[in-house]
Tab-separated table of C-alpha atoms in Angstrom:
chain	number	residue	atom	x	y	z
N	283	UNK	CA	24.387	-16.834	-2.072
N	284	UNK	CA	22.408	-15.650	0.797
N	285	UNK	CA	20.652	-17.472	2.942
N	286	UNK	CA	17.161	-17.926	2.988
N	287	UNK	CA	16.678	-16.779	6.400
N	288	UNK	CA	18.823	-13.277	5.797
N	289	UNK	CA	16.613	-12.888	2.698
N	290	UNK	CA	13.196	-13.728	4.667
N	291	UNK	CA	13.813	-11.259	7.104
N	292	UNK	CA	15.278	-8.264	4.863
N	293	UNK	CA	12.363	-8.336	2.623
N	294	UNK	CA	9.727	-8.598	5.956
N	295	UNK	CA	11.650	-5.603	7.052
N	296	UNK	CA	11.025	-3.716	3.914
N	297	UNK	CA	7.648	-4.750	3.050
N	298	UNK	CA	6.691	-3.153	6.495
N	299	UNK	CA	8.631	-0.212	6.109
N	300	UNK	CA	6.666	-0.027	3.474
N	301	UNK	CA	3.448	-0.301	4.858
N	302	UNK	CA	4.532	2.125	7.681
N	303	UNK	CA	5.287	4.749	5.343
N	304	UNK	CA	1.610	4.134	3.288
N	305	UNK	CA	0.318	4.415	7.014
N	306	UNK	CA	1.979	7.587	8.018
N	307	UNK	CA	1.370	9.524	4.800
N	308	UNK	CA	-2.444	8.742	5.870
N	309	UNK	CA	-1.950	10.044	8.826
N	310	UNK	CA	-0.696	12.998	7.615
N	311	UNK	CA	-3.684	13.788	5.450
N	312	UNK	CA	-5.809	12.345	8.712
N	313	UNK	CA	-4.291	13.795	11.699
N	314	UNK	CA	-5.276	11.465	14.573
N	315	UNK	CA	-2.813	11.703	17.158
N	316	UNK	CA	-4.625	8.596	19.351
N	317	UNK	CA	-3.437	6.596	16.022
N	318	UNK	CA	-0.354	7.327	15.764
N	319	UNK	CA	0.656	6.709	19.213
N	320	UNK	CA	-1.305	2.784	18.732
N	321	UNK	CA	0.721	2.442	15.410
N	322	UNK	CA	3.861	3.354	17.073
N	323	UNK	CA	3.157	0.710	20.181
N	324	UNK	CA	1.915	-2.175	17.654
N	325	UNK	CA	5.035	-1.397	15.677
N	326	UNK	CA	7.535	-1.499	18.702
N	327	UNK	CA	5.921	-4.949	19.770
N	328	UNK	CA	6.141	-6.706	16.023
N	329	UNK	CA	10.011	-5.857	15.954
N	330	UNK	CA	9.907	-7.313	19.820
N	331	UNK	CA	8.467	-10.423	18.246
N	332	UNK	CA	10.492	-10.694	15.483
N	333	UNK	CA	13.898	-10.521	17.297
N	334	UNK	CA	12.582	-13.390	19.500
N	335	UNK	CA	11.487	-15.503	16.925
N	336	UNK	CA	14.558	-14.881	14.814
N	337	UNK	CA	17.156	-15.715	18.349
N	338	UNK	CA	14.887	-18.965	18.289
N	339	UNK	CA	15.269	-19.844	14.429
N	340	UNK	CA	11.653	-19.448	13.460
N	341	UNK	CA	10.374	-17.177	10.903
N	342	UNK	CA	8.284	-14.440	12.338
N	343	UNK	CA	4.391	-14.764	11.189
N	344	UNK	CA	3.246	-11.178	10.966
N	345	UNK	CA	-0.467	-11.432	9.117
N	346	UNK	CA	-0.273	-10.119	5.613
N	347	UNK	CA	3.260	-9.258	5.930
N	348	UNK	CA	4.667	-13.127	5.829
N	349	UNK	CA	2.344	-14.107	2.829
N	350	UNK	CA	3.783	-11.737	0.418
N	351	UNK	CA	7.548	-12.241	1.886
N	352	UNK	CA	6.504	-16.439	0.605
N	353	UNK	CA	5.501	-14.846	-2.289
N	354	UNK	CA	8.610	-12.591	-3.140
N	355	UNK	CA	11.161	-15.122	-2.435
């Protein structure tokens, strides 16, 4: 069996690939270049965070994102 730590972070890691690929098809429809750069920067900083908090042996909190990872597993 897995652990629950593997499985915590695999489904965090797909549940915001998921929500980056609901934000980019809107930006596709929405060109705003300004956006996409801020997207890309908050992005790069929650994967940051994560890989700290995971080398320390916490679960990453990311809002919205955590709640429905609780939820799934």
């Amino acid at each position: 069996k897995v652990p629950y730590f593997v499985r915590y972070n695999a489904c965090q890691a797909l549940l915001l690939e998921i929500a980056l690929i609901i934000i980019s098809y809107f930006l596709r429809i929405f060109p705003l270049f300004e956006l996409g750069s801020i997207i890309f920067v908050f992005t790069f900083a929650i994967i940051i965070y994560s890989i700290f908090q995971c080398i320390y042996g916490v679960e990453p909190e990311i809002p919205l994102i955590s709640k429905s990872v609780r939820m799934q597993i």
